[in-house]
CSV table of C-alpha atoms in Angstrom, one decimal:
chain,number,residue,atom,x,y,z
A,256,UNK,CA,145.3,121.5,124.9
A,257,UNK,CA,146.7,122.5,128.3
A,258,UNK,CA,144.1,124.6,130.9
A,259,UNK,CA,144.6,126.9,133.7
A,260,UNK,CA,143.2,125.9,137.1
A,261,UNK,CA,141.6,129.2,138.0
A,262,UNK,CA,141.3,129.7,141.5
A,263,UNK,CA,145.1,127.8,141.8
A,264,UNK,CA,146.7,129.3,139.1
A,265,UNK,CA,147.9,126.1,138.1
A,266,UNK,CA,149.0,125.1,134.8
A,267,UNK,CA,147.7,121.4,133.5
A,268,UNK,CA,149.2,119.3,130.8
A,269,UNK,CA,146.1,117.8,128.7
A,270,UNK,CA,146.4,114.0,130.3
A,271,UNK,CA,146.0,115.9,133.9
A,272,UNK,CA,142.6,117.4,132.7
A,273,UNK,CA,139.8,115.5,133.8
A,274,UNK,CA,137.8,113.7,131.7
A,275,UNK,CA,135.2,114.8,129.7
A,276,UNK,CA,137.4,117.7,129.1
A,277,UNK,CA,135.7,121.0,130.5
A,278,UNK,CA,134.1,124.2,129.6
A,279,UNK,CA,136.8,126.9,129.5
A,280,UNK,CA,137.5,130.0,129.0
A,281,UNK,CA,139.4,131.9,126.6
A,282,UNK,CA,141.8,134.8,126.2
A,283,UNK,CA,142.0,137.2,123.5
A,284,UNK,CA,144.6,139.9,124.1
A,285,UNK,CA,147.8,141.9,123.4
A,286,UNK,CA,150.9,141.1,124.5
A,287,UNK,CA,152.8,143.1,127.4
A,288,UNK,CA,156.4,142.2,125.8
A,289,UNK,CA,157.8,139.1,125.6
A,290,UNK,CA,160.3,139.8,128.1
A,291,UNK,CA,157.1,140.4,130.7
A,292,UNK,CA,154.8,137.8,129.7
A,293,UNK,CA,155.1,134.6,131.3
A,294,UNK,CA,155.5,131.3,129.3
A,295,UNK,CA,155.2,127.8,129.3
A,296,UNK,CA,158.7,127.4,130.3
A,297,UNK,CA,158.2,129.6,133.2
A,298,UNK,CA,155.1,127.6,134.7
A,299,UNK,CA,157.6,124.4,134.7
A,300,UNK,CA,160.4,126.0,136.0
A,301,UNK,CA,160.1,129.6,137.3
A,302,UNK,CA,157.3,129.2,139.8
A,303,UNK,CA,158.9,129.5,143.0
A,304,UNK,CA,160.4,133.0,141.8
A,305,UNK,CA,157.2,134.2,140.2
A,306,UNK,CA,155.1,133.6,143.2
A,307,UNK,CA,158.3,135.2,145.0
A,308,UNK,CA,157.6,138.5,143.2
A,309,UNK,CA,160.8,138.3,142.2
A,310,UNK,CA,160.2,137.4,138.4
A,311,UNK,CA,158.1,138.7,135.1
A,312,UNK,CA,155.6,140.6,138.0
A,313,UNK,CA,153.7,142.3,134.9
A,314,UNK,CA,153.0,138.8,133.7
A,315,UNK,CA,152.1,137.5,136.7
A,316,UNK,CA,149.8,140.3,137.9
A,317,UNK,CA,148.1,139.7,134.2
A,318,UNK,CA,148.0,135.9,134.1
A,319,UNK,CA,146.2,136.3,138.3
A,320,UNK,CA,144.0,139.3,137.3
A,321,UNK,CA,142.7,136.9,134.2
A,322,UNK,CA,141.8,133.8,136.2
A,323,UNK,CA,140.6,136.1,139.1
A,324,UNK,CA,137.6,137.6,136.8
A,325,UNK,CA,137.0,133.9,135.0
A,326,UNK,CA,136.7,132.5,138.4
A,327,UNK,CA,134.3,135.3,139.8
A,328,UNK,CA,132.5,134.5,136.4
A,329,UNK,CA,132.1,131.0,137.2
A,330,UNK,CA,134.4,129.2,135.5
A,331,UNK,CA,137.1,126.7,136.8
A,332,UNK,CA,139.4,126.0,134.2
A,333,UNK,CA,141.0,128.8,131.5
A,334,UNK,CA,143.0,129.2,128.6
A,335,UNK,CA,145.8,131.5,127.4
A,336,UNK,CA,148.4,131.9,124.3
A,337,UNK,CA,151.7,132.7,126.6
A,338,UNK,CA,151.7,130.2,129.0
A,339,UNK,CA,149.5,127.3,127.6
A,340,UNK,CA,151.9,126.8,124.5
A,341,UNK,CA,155.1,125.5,124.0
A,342,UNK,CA,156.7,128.1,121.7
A,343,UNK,CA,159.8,126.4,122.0
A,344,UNK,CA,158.6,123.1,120.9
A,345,UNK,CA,157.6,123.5,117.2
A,346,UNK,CA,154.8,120.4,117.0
A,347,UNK,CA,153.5,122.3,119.9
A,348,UNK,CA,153.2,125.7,118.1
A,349,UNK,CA,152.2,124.0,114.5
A,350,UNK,CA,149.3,122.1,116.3
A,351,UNK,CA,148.3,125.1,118.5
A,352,UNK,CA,148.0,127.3,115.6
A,353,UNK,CA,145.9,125.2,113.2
A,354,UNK,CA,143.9,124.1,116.1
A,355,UNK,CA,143.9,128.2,117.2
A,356,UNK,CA,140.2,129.0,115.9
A,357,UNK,CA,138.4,125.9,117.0
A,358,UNK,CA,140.0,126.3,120.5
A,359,UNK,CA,138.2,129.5,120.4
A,360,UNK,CA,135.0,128.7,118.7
A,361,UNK,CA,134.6,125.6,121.3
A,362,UNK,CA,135.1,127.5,124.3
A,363,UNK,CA,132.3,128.6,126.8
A,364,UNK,CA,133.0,132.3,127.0
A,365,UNK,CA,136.6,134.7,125.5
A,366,UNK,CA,137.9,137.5,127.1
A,367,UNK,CA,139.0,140.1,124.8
A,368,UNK,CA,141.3,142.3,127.1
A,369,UNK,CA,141.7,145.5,126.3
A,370,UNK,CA,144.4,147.3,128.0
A,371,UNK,CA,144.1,150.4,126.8
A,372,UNK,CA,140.5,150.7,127.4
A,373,UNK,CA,140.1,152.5,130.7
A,374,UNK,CA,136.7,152.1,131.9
A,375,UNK,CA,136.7,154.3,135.3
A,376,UNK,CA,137.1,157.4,132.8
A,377,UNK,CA,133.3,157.2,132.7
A,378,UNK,CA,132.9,157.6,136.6
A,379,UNK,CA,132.5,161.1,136.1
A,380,UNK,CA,129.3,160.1,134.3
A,381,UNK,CA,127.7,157.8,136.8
A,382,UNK,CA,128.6,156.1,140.0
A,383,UNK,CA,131.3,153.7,139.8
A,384,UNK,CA,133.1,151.7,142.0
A,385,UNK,CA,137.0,149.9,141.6
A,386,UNK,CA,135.7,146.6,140.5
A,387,UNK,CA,132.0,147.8,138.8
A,388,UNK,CA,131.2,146.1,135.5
A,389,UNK,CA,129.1,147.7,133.0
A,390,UNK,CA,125.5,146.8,133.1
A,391,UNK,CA,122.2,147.3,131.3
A,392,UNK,CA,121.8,150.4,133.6
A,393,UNK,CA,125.0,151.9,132.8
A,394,UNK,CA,125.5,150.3,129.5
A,395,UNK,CA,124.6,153.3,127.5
A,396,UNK,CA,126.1,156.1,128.8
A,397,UNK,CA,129.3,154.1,129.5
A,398,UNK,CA,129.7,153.4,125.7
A,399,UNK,CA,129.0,156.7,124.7
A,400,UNK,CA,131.4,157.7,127.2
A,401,UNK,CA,134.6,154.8,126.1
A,402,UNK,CA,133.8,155.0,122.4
A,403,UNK,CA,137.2,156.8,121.2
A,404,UNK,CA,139.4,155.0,123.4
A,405,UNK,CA,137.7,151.2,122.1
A,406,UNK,CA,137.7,152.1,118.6
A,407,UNK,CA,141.6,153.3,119.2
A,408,UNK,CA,142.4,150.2,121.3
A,409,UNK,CA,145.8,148.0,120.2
A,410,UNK,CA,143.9,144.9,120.2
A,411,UNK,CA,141.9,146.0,116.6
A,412,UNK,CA,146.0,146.3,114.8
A,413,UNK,CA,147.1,143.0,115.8
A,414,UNK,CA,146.8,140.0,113.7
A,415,UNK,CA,146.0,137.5,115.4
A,416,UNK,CA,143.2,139.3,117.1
A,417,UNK,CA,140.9,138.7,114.1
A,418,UNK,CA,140.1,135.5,114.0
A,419,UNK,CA,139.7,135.9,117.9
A,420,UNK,CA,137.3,138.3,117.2
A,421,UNK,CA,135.5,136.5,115.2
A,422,UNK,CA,135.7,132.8,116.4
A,423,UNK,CA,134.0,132.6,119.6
A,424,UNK,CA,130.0,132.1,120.1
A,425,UNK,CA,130.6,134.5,122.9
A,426,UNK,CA,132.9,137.1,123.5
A,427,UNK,CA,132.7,139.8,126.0
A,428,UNK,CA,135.2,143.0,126.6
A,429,UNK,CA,136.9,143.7,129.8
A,430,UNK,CA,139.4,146.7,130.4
A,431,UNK,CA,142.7,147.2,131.8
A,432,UNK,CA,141.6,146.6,135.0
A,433,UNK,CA,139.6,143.4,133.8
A,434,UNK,CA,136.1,144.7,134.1
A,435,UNK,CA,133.4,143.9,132.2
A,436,UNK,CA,132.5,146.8,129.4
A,437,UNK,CA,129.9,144.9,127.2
A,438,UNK,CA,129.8,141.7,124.5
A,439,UNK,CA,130.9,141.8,120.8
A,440,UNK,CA,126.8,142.6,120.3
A,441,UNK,CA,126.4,145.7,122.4
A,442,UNK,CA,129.5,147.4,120.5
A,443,UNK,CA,128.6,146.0,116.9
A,444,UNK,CA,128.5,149.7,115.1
A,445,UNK,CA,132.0,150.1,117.1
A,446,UNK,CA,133.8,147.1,116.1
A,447,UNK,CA,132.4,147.8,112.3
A,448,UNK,CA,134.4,151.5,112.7
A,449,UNK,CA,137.3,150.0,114.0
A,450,UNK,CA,137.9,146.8,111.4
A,451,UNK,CA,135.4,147.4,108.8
A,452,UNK,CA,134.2,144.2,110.0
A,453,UNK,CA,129.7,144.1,109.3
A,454,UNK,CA,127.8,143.1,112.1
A,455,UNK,CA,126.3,140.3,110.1
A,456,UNK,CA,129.3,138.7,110.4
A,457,UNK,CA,130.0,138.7,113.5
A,458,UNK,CA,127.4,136.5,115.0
A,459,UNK,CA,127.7,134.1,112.3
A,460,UNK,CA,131.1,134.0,110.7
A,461,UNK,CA,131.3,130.1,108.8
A,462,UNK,CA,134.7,129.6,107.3
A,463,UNK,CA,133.5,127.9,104.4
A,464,UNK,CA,130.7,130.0,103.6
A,465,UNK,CA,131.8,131.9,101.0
A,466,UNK,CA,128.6,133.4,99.4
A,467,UNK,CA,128.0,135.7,102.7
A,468,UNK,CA,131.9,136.8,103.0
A,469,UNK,CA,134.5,136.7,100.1
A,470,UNK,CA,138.2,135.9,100.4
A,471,UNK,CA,138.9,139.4,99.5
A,472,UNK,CA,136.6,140.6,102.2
A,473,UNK,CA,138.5,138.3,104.8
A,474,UNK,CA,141.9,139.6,103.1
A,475,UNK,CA,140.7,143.4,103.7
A,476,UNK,CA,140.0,142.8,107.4
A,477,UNK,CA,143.8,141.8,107.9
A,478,UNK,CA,145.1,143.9,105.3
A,479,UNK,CA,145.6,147.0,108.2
A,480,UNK,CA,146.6,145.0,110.9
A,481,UNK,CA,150.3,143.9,112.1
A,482,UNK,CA,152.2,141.0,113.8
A,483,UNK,CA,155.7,140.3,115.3
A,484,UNK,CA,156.5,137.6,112.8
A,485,UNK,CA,155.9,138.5,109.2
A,486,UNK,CA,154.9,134.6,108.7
A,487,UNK,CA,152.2,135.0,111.0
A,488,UNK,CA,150.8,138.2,108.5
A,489,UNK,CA,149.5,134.9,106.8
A,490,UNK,CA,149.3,131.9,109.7
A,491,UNK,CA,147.0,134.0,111.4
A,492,UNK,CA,144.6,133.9,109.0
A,493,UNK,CA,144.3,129.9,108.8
A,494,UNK,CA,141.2,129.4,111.0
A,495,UNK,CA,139.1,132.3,108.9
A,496,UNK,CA,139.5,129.8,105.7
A,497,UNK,CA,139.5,126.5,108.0
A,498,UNK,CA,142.7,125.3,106.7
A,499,UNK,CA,146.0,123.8,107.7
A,500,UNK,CA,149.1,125.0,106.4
A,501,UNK,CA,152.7,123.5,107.9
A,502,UNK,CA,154.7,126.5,109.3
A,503,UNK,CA,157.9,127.4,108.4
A,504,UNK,CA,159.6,130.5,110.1
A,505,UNK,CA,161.9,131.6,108.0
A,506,UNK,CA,160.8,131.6,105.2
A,507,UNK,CA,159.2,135.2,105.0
A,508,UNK,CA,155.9,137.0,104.9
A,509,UNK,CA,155.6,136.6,101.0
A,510,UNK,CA,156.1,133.5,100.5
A,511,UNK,CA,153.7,132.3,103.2
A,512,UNK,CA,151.2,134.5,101.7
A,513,UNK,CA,151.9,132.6,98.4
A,514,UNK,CA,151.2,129.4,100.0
A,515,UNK,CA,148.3,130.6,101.8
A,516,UNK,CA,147.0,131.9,98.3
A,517,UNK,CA,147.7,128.8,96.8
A,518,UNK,CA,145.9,126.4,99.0
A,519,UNK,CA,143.0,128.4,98.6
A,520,UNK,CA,142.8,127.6,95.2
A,521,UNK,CA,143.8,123.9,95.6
A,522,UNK,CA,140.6,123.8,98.3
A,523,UNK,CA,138.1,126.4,97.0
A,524,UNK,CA,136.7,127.7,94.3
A,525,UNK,CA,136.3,131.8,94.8
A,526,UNK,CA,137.5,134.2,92.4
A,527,UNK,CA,137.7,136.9,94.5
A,528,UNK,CA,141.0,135.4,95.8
A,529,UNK,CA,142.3,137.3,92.5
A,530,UNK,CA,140.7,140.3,93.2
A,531,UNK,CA,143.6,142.5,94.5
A,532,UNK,CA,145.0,145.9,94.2
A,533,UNK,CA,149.1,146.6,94.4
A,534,UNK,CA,149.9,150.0,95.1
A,535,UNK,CA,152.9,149.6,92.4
A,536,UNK,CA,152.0,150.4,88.8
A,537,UNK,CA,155.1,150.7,86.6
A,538,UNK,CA,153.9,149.6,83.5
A,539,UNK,CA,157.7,148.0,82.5
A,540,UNK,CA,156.7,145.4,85.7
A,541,UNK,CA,154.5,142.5,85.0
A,542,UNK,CA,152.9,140.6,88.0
A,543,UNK,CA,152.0,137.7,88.9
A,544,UNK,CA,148.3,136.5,89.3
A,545,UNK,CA,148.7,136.1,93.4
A,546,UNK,CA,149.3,139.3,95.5
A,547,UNK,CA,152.6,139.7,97.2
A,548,UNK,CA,150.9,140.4,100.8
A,549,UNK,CA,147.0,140.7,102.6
A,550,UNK,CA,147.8,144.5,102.4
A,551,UNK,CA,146.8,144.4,98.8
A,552,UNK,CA,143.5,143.8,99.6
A,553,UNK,CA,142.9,146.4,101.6
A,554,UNK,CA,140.3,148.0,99.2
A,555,UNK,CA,138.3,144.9,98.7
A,556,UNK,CA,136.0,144.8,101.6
A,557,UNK,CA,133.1,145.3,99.1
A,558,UNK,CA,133.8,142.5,97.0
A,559,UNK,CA,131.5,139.8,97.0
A,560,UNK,CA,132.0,136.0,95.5
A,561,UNK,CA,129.7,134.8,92.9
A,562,UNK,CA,127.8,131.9,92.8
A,563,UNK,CA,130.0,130.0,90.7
A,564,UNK,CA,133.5,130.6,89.6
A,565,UNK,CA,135.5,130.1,87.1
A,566,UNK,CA,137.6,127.0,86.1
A,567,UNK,CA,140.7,127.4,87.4
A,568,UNK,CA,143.7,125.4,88.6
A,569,UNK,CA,147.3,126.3,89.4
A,570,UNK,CA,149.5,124.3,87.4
A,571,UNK,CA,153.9,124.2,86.2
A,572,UNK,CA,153.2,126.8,84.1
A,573,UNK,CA,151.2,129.3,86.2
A,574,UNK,CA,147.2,129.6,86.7
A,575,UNK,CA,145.4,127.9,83.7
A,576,UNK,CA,141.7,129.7,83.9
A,577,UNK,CA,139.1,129.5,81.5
A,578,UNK,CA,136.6,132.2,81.1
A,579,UNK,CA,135.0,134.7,79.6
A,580,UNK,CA,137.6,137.8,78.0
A,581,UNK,CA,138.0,140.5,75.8
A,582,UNK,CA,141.3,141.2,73.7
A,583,UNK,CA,142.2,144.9,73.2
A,584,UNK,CA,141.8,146.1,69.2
A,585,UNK,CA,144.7,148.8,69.6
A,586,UNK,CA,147.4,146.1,71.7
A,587,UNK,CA,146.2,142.8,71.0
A,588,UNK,CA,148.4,141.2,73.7
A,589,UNK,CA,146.3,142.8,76.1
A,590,UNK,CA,142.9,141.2,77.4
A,591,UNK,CA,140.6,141.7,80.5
A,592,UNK,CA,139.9,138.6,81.9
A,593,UNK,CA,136.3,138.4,83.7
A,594,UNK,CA,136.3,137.4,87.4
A,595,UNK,CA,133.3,135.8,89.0
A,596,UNK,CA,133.3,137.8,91.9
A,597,UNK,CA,130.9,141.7,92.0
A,598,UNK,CA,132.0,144.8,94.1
A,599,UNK,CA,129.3,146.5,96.3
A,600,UNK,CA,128.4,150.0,94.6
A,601,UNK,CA,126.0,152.7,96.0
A,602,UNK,CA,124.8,153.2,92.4
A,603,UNK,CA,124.6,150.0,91.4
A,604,UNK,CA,123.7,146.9,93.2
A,605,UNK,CA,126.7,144.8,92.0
A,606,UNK,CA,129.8,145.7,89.5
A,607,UNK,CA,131.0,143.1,87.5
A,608,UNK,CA,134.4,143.0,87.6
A,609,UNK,CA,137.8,142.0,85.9
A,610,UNK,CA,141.5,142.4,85.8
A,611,UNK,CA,143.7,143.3,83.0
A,612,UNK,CA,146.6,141.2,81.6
A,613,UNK,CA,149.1,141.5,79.2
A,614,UNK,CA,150.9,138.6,77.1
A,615,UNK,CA,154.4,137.5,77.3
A,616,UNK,CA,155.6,136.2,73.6
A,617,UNK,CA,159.5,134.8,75.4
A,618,UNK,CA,157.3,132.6,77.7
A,619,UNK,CA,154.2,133.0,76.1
A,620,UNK,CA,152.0,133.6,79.3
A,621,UNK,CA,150.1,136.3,80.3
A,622,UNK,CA,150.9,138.9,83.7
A,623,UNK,CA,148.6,141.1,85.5
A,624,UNK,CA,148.9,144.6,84.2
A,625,UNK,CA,147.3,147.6,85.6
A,626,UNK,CA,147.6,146.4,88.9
A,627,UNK,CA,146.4,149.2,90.8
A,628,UNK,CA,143.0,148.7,89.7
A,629,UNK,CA,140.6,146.3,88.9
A,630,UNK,CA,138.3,146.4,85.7
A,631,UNK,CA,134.8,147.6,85.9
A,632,UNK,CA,132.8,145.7,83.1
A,633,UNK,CA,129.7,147.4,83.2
A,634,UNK,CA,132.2,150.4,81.4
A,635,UNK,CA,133.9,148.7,79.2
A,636,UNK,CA,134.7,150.6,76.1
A,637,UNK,CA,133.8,148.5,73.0
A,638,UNK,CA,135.2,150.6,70.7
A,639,UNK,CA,138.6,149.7,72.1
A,640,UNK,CA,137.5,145.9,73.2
A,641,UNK,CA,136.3,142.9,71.8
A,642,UNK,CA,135.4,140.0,73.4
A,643,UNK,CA,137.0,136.6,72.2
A,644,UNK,CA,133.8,134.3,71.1
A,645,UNK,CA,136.0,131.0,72.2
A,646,UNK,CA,136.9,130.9,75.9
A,647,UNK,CA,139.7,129.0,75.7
A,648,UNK,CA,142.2,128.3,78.6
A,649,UNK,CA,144.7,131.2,79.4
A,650,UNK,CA,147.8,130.7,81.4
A,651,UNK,CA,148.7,133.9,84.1
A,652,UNK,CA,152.5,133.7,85.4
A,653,UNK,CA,151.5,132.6,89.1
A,654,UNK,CA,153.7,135.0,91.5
A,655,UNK,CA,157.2,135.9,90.0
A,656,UNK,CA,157.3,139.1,88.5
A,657,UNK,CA,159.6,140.7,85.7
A,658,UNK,CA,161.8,143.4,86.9
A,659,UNK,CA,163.1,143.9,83.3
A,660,UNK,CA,166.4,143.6,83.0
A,661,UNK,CA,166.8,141.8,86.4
A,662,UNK,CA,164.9,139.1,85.4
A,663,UNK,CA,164.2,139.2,81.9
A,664,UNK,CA,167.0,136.6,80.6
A,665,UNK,CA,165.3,133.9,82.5
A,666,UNK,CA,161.8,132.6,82.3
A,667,UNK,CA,160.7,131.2,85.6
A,668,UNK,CA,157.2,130.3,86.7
């Protein structure tokens, strides 16, 4: 991990850090371009020109203006995406990003820049001055004041910006101009508007801890958010489930969701990872049991995991899951398979929920049907549905869909 000298400017390689390695701080933040912002390779070679003013000045002013306010804050040594990783070196970028959310959990304090925030649009309220942070005495009316324009910022539609969001033990806004506008507590109800993110998770986000926060409540927090590099739709999301996964750019967004979906499943054991809604619902196309992208969770922020799931495992022939189901009396190929997972109601504390599924005789496996919703138990009708009194093990086509006559001479799983 290499650091930012603040108060030089100076980029250090990790063995040039002194030992024990030092509280830092952190940057969360938006990109300029990558045209203006200033990398790795610039620190090593460009530094004459930058200091010149004669190269990547937006960078420069950006990288300066961030070690200026963690130097005024007290610390020495600071840490930041552009320059601080070798994006050309792809050990370098495969170890930064699995590393990404610790780096940020570990460090003393994150700056979550938001450069469309412009907090001297308040001065008309109270008495500011060029470089005035917000305080307890201005705190109120100041929020009141930059509410719109926080809940609009850029920084709540990137990707990556989630996990930084939700990583460090403390986190505290600054503006464009890098001055301080409150923590990650004083604008709780305003980050909940803006990514549908509680505030109970905020202070005390585990990656493991699934009980308190679903996979398809993480899913729905990226699902309306973007990123440069459709891979990164999924490698962003790595540190939220504490897990590794080897990059490969390239191979596109889909199949690094699949992956990411899959290791989930290898590693936990939360139903709620099938809990998705696709916006397609031709009934002549059967789908697979993992969602083609995180924006197909984008109405599952108010599903919650149950305490224990079902048997499941992903195997040559699809997902094998054993649970409890009902078989339809008027199309007996079709069944509603039970998830152990509940969805947040205002009527009723918890609905049970399910997904339905129709069998394939050619490969004699079953697909997701009805993908554009998900089954609400508690309104089954049994006059159309029975439920099977043996659970035994069903087998659900994994990601590969049918698009009839495309793909309907050959069976692949």
């Amino acid at each position: 991990m290499r650091l930012l000298q603040t108060k030089s400017y100076e980029l250090f390689e990790a063995s040039d850090i002194p030992a024990p390695f030092p509280s830092y701080a952190i940057l969360s933040h938006t990109w300029i371009s990558c045209k203006d912002e200033i990398t790795y390779q610039d620190m090593k070679t460009r530094t004459g020109d930058i200091k010149n003013g004669v190269y990547k000045q937006k960078g420069w002013s950006k990288l300066k203006d961030y070690c200026r306010r963690a130097f005024k804050d007290g610390w020495e040594w600071a840490w930041m995406d552009t320059c601080c990783i070798d994006k050309t070196n792809p050990a370098d970028t495969q170890e930064a990003i699995n590393a990404m959310f610790r780096w940020y959990q570990d460090a003393g304090v994150c700056y979550a820049h938001l450069s469309d925030v412009d907090f001297s649009k308040g001065s008309q309220i109270v008495s500011l001055t060029a470089d005035t942070d917000l305080d307890s005495t201005t705190n109120n009316v100041l929020q009141a004041a930059l509410k719109d324009a926080f809940i609009r910022a850029k920084w709540f539609t990137r990707g990556w910006t989630l996990q930084e969001l939700l990583a460090p033990h403390y986190l505290i806004f600054v503006d464009h101009a890098w001055r301080h506008i409150g923590t990650r507590e004083s604008w709780a109800l305003e980050i909940e508007q803006a990514s549908k993110i509680k505030a109970c998770h905020l202070n005390a986000f585990n990656p493991t801890d699934f009980a308190s926060c679903s996979t398809a409540m993480r899913f729905s927090w990226a699902s309306g958010r973007e990123t440069t590099v459709e891979e990164d739709e999924s490698y962003s999301l790595l540190g939220l489930f504490g897990i590794s996964l080897p990059l490969i750019y390239g191979e596109g967004g889909r199949q690094a969701f699949n992956r990411l979906q899959r290791q989930l499943i290898h590693v936990y054991h939360d139903d709620s990872v099938f809990a998705w809604r696709g916006s397609r619902s031709d009934p002549k196309l059967g789908m697979g049991i993992l969602a083609r992208s995180v924006k197909d969770f984008r109405h599952a922020s108010k599903v919650t995991a149950g305490q224990y799931g079902n048997a499941y495992s992903m195997t040559n022939r699809g997902l094998e899951i054993t649970s409890k189901y009902w078989r339809q009396r008027s199309n007996p190929d079709g069944v509603i398979v039970r998830l152990n997972c509940r969805i947040e109601s205002v009527s009723d504390a918890e609905k049970e929920t399910g997904i339905h599924l129709t069998h394939d005789a050619v490969t004699d496996v079953y697909y997701r049907a009805r993908i554009h919703e998900l089954c609400d138990l508690g309104h089954l009708d049994l006059n159309d549905w029975y439920e099977e009194p043996r659970r035994e093990p069903l087998f659900i086509r994994a990601d590969n869909y049918l698009e009839t006559a495309a793909s309907s001479a050959v069976a692949v799983y």
